[in-house]
Amino acid sequence: MKKSIPVFAFVAFCSMLFSCSRQTLPPHQIVCTGITQKGIYAQDELPGNAPKYSLDSLKTLKKSPLQGKTIFWLGSSITFGLTAHGEATADMLAKHNGATCYKEAASGTTIANILATEEMAAILTQIIGADPSKEDLSFTARIHDLPLEVKPDLFVLQLSTNDSRLPAESIGSISKGFDAADFDLATTLGGMEYIMAYVRDNWHCPVLIYTSPFLSDDQQYKAMLDNAYKIADKWGAYILDMTTDTAFNADGRKNFDLYMAPDGIHPTRAGYQLWWLPRFEKCITEILTKK
């Protein structure tokens, strides 16, 4: 006579098989630090902001060389994702790779620490809910919002397009030494060098400077880029140059209506996910796996 298997034992056996075959996806984390955004100019009507391009719809890889990595991001509206529901490269990279990204981003801000014009102050107040006359919003001030106790694997710095709207003399010059006291924080280059020194002294991790596409004809931004290469060489940093990458820009122009907001500066969700994310993942993987 055959013995029957108790129902509870059969259910337990099936559950064990199911749990063994199911792979748990690696966790990700997105931490926004510093100034809380008052509002997001999402531009829902843009095709690139459709739900299928949202952060929620993005799948997490089961295995990634960036899994478990911690990355700090410092920038302005492009780093924030102003026209993409606040879902930019940092958010997409964290979700897709099971990484942790700290995002310190405030729209309309600059690397150079200068007083905002009355017009810009009004815009900043509307966008981020802060009074620029009372609060320093420059990159060099906001870097202090990132936690010293966390040890990132990489620090990502945006070469802000806002700095290219400043007077030409605000670019400044590269100092001869490495002493933070010698850096002119009222200039873009002085601010960049301060950030390099701050990362070196506090986190001891590599720095990646990234630039924006479609700006190769902007003479001031091009001058900033040329000097960014010199700063990277001086400080041992890396450059992700999306400004002069002709193939990358050609892809962006081909899919402009999907990837970009009409201003040609800010990507949509689709632009970040389909266009920027693969480029960043390739670059960051190369940096963090470099022997």
Coordinates of C-alpha atoms in Angstrom, one line a residue:
M1 CA 0.0 0.0 0.0
K2 CA 1.4 3.4 -1.0
K3 CA 1.7 6.1 1.7
S4 CA 0.2 9.4 0.8
I5 CA 2.2 12.6 1.4
P6 CA 0.5 15.0 3.8
V7 CA -0.9 18.1 2.2
F8 CA 1.1 20.5 4.4
A9 CA 4.4 18.7 3.5
F10 CA 3.6 19.0 -0.2
V11 CA 2.9 22.7 0.1
A12 CA 6.1 23.3 2.1
F13 CA 8.1 21.4 -0.6
C14 CA 6.6 23.5 -3.4
S15 CA 7.3 26.7 -1.5
M16 CA 10.9 25.7 -1.0
L17 CA 11.3 25.0 -4.8
F18 CA 9.7 28.4 -5.6
S19 CA 11.9 30.3 -3.2
C20 CA 15.0 28.7 -4.5
S21 CA 14.1 29.5 -8.2
R22 CA 13.2 33.1 -7.4
Q23 CA 16.1 35.6 -7.4
T24 CA 15.8 38.6 -5.2
L25 CA 16.7 41.8 -7.0
P26 CA 19.4 43.9 -5.4
P27 CA 18.1 46.9 -3.4
H28 CA 18.7 50.4 -4.5
Q29 CA 18.6 53.7 -2.7
I30 CA 18.2 57.4 -3.8
V31 CA 18.9 60.0 -1.2
C32 CA 18.1 63.7 -1.9
T33 CA 20.1 66.0 0.3
G34 CA 20.1 69.7 1.0
I35 CA 17.5 72.0 -0.4
T36 CA 14.0 70.5 -0.8
Q37 CA 12.5 71.3 -4.2
K38 CA 9.4 73.3 -4.0
G39 CA 8.1 72.2 -7.3
I40 CA 9.0 70.2 -10.4
Y41 CA 8.2 71.5 -13.9
A42 CA 7.4 68.1 -15.1
Q43 CA 6.0 68.9 -18.6
D44 CA 3.8 65.9 -18.6
E45 CA 2.7 66.5 -22.2
L46 CA 6.2 65.7 -23.5
P47 CA 6.3 62.2 -25.1
G48 CA 9.5 61.4 -23.3
N49 CA 7.8 61.8 -19.9
A50 CA 5.3 59.0 -20.6
P51 CA 4.8 56.5 -17.7
K52 CA 6.7 53.8 -19.6
Y53 CA 9.9 55.9 -19.2
S54 CA 9.3 56.5 -15.5
L55 CA 11.6 55.4 -12.7
D56 CA 8.9 53.0 -11.5
S57 CA 8.9 51.2 -14.9
L58 CA 12.7 50.8 -15.0
K59 CA 13.8 47.2 -14.2
T60 CA 16.6 46.4 -11.9
L61 CA 19.4 44.2 -13.2
K62 CA 20.0 41.0 -11.4
K63 CA 23.7 41.4 -11.7
S64 CA 25.6 44.6 -12.4
P65 CA 29.2 45.7 -11.8
L66 CA 27.8 48.8 -10.1
Q67 CA 25.6 46.8 -7.7
G68 CA 26.2 48.0 -4.1
K69 CA 28.2 51.1 -5.2
T70 CA 27.6 54.5 -3.6
I71 CA 27.8 57.6 -5.8
F72 CA 27.5 61.2 -4.8
W73 CA 26.1 63.7 -7.4
L74 CA 26.4 67.5 -7.2
G75 CA 24.7 69.7 -9.8
S76 CA 21.8 72.0 -10.8
S77 CA 18.6 71.3 -12.8
I78 CA 20.0 68.8 -15.2
T79 CA 21.3 66.7 -12.3
F80 CA 17.9 67.2 -10.6
G81 CA 15.8 66.3 -13.6
L82 CA 13.8 69.5 -13.9
T83 CA 11.7 68.5 -16.9
A84 CA 11.6 64.8 -16.0
H85 CA 9.6 64.6 -12.8
G86 CA 12.9 64.9 -10.9
E87 CA 13.9 61.5 -12.3
A88 CA 17.4 62.0 -13.7
T89 CA 20.6 60.0 -14.3
A90 CA 21.4 59.5 -10.6
D91 CA 17.9 58.0 -10.0
M92 CA 17.9 55.9 -13.1
L93 CA 21.4 54.5 -12.4
A94 CA 20.6 53.6 -8.8
K95 CA 17.4 51.8 -9.8
H96 CA 18.9 50.0 -12.8
N97 CA 22.0 48.8 -11.1
G98 CA 21.1 48.2 -7.4
A99 CA 23.3 51.1 -6.3
T100 CA 23.0 54.0 -3.8
C101 CA 23.0 57.5 -5.2
Y102 CA 23.0 60.7 -3.0
K103 CA 21.7 63.6 -5.1
E104 CA 22.5 67.2 -4.2
A105 CA 20.8 69.2 -6.9
A106 CA 19.2 72.6 -7.0
S107 CA 17.9 74.2 -10.2
G108 CA 19.3 77.5 -11.4
T109 CA 22.4 77.3 -9.2
T110 CA 26.0 77.7 -10.3
I111 CA 29.5 76.4 -9.4
A112 CA 30.7 80.0 -9.0
N113 CA 29.6 81.5 -5.7
I114 CA 28.2 84.8 -6.8
L115 CA 25.2 86.9 -5.7
A116 CA 22.2 86.2 -7.8
T117 CA 20.7 89.0 -9.9
E118 CA 17.3 90.2 -8.8
E119 CA 15.6 88.4 -11.7
M120 CA 17.4 85.2 -11.0
A121 CA 16.7 85.4 -7.3
A122 CA 13.0 85.6 -8.1
I123 CA 13.2 82.5 -10.4
L124 CA 15.2 80.6 -7.8
T125 CA 12.7 81.4 -5.1
Q126 CA 9.9 80.2 -7.2
I127 CA 11.6 77.0 -8.2
I128 CA 13.2 75.8 -5.0
G129 CA 11.4 77.8 -2.3
A130 CA 14.5 79.4 -1.0
D131 CA 15.6 83.0 -0.7
P132 CA 19.0 83.3 -2.5
S133 CA 19.7 86.6 -0.7
K134 CA 19.8 84.8 2.6
E135 CA 21.0 81.3 1.6
D136 CA 24.2 80.4 -0.4
L137 CA 23.1 78.1 -3.2
S138 CA 26.4 77.6 -5.0
F139 CA 27.8 74.2 -5.5
T140 CA 30.7 74.9 -3.1
A141 CA 28.2 75.7 -0.3
R142 CA 25.9 72.8 -1.0
I143 CA 28.6 70.1 -1.1
H144 CA 28.6 70.4 2.7
D145 CA 25.0 68.9 2.6
L146 CA 26.5 65.6 1.6
P147 CA 27.3 63.3 4.6
L148 CA 30.9 63.1 5.6
E149 CA 30.3 59.8 7.4
V150 CA 29.3 58.1 4.1
K151 CA 32.2 56.9 1.9
P152 CA 31.2 57.1 -1.7
D153 CA 32.9 55.1 -4.5
L154 CA 32.6 58.0 -6.9
F155 CA 31.8 61.7 -6.9
V156 CA 30.0 63.1 -10.0
L157 CA 30.1 66.8 -10.7
Q158 CA 28.0 68.6 -13.3
L159 CA 29.6 71.3 -15.4
S160 CA 26.6 73.5 -15.0
T161 CA 25.1 75.3 -18.0
N162 CA 24.1 78.1 -15.6
D163 CA 27.7 79.1 -15.2
S164 CA 27.9 79.8 -19.0
R165 CA 25.2 82.5 -18.5
L166 CA 27.5 84.4 -16.1
P167 CA 29.8 87.2 -17.2
A168 CA 32.8 85.8 -19.1
E169 CA 35.2 86.8 -16.4
S170 CA 33.4 84.6 -13.9
I171 CA 35.1 81.6 -15.5
G172 CA 38.3 82.6 -13.6
S173 CA 41.6 80.7 -13.8
I174 CA 43.2 77.5 -12.6
S175 CA 45.5 78.0 -9.5
K176 CA 49.1 76.9 -9.5
G177 CA 48.8 74.9 -6.2
F178 CA 46.5 72.6 -4.3
D179 CA 45.8 74.8 -1.3
A180 CA 42.0 75.6 -0.9
A181 CA 42.9 79.1 0.4
D182 CA 44.1 79.9 -3.1
F183 CA 40.9 79.1 -4.9
D184 CA 38.6 82.0 -5.9
L185 CA 35.1 80.6 -5.1
A186 CA 33.5 83.5 -7.0
T187 CA 34.6 81.8 -10.2
T188 CA 33.6 78.6 -11.9
L189 CA 37.2 77.2 -12.0
G190 CA 37.9 78.2 -8.5
G191 CA 34.8 76.5 -7.3
M192 CA 35.6 73.3 -9.2
E193 CA 39.1 73.2 -7.6
Y194 CA 37.5 73.7 -4.2
I195 CA 35.2 70.7 -4.9
M196 CA 38.2 68.6 -6.0
A197 CA 40.1 69.5 -2.8
Y198 CA 37.0 68.8 -0.6
V199 CA 36.4 65.4 -2.1
R200 CA 40.1 64.6 -1.8
D201 CA 40.3 65.6 1.9
N202 CA 37.0 64.0 3.0
W203 CA 36.1 61.0 0.8
H204 CA 39.3 60.1 -1.1
C205 CA 37.4 58.8 -4.1
P206 CA 37.6 59.5 -7.8
V207 CA 35.8 62.4 -9.4
L208 CA 33.8 62.4 -12.6
I209 CA 33.0 65.7 -14.3
Y210 CA 30.2 65.5 -16.8
T211 CA 29.1 68.0 -19.5
S212 CA 26.0 68.6 -21.5
P213 CA 25.3 67.8 -25.2
F214 CA 24.3 70.3 -27.9
L215 CA 26.6 73.1 -26.5
S216 CA 29.6 72.8 -28.8
D217 CA 28.8 76.2 -30.3
D218 CA 28.4 77.9 -26.9
Q219 CA 31.7 79.6 -26.7
Q220 CA 31.6 80.2 -23.0
Y221 CA 30.6 76.7 -22.2
K222 CA 33.3 75.4 -24.5
A223 CA 35.8 77.5 -22.7
M224 CA 34.6 76.0 -19.4
L225 CA 35.0 72.6 -20.9
D226 CA 38.5 73.2 -22.2
N227 CA 39.5 74.3 -18.6
A228 CA 37.6 71.4 -17.1
Y229 CA 40.0 69.1 -19.0
K230 CA 42.9 70.9 -17.4
I231 CA 41.4 70.7 -13.9
A232 CA 40.8 67.0 -14.5
D233 CA 44.4 66.5 -15.5
K234 CA 45.7 68.5 -12.5
W235 CA 43.6 66.7 -9.9
G236 CA 43.4 63.2 -11.5
A237 CA 39.7 63.4 -12.2
Y238 CA 37.7 62.0 -15.1
I239 CA 35.6 63.7 -17.8
L240 CA 32.5 62.5 -19.4
D241 CA 32.4 64.8 -22.4
M242 CA 28.9 64.7 -24.0
T243 CA 29.5 68.2 -25.5
T244 CA 31.9 67.2 -28.3
D245 CA 30.9 63.6 -28.7
T246 CA 29.6 63.8 -32.2
A247 CA 28.0 60.3 -32.3
F248 CA 26.2 60.9 -29.0
N249 CA 24.9 64.3 -30.1
A250 CA 23.8 62.8 -33.5
D251 CA 21.7 60.2 -31.6
G252 CA 20.2 63.0 -29.5
R253 CA 19.3 65.1 -32.5
K254 CA 17.7 62.2 -34.2
N255 CA 15.5 61.5 -31.2
F256 CA 15.2 65.1 -30.0
D257 CA 11.4 65.2 -29.5
L258 CA 11.5 62.1 -27.3
Y259 CA 14.7 62.8 -25.4
M260 CA 14.6 66.5 -24.7
A261 CA 12.5 69.4 -23.5
P262 CA 12.0 72.1 -26.1
D263 CA 14.7 74.3 -24.5
G264 CA 17.3 71.8 -25.8
I265 CA 19.0 71.8 -22.4
H266 CA 17.0 69.5 -20.1
P267 CA 16.3 65.9 -20.9
T268 CA 13.0 64.1 -20.4
R269 CA 12.7 60.8 -18.6
A270 CA 13.3 59.0 -21.9
G271 CA 16.4 61.1 -22.5
Y272 CA 17.9 60.2 -19.2
Q273 CA 16.9 56.5 -19.4
L274 CA 17.5 55.6 -23.1
W275 CA 20.2 58.1 -24.0
W276 CA 22.2 59.2 -21.0
L277 CA 22.0 56.2 -18.7
P278 CA 23.9 53.7 -21.0
R279 CA 26.7 56.3 -21.5
F280 CA 27.0 57.0 -17.8
E281 CA 27.0 53.3 -16.9
K282 CA 29.7 52.5 -19.4
C283 CA 31.9 55.4 -18.1
I284 CA 31.4 54.8 -14.4
T285 CA 31.9 51.0 -14.8
E286 CA 35.2 51.7 -16.5
I287 CA 36.3 54.1 -13.7
L288 CA 35.3 51.8 -10.8
T289 CA 36.7 48.6 -12.3
K290 CA 40.0 50.2 -13.5
K291 CA 43.0 48.5 -12.0

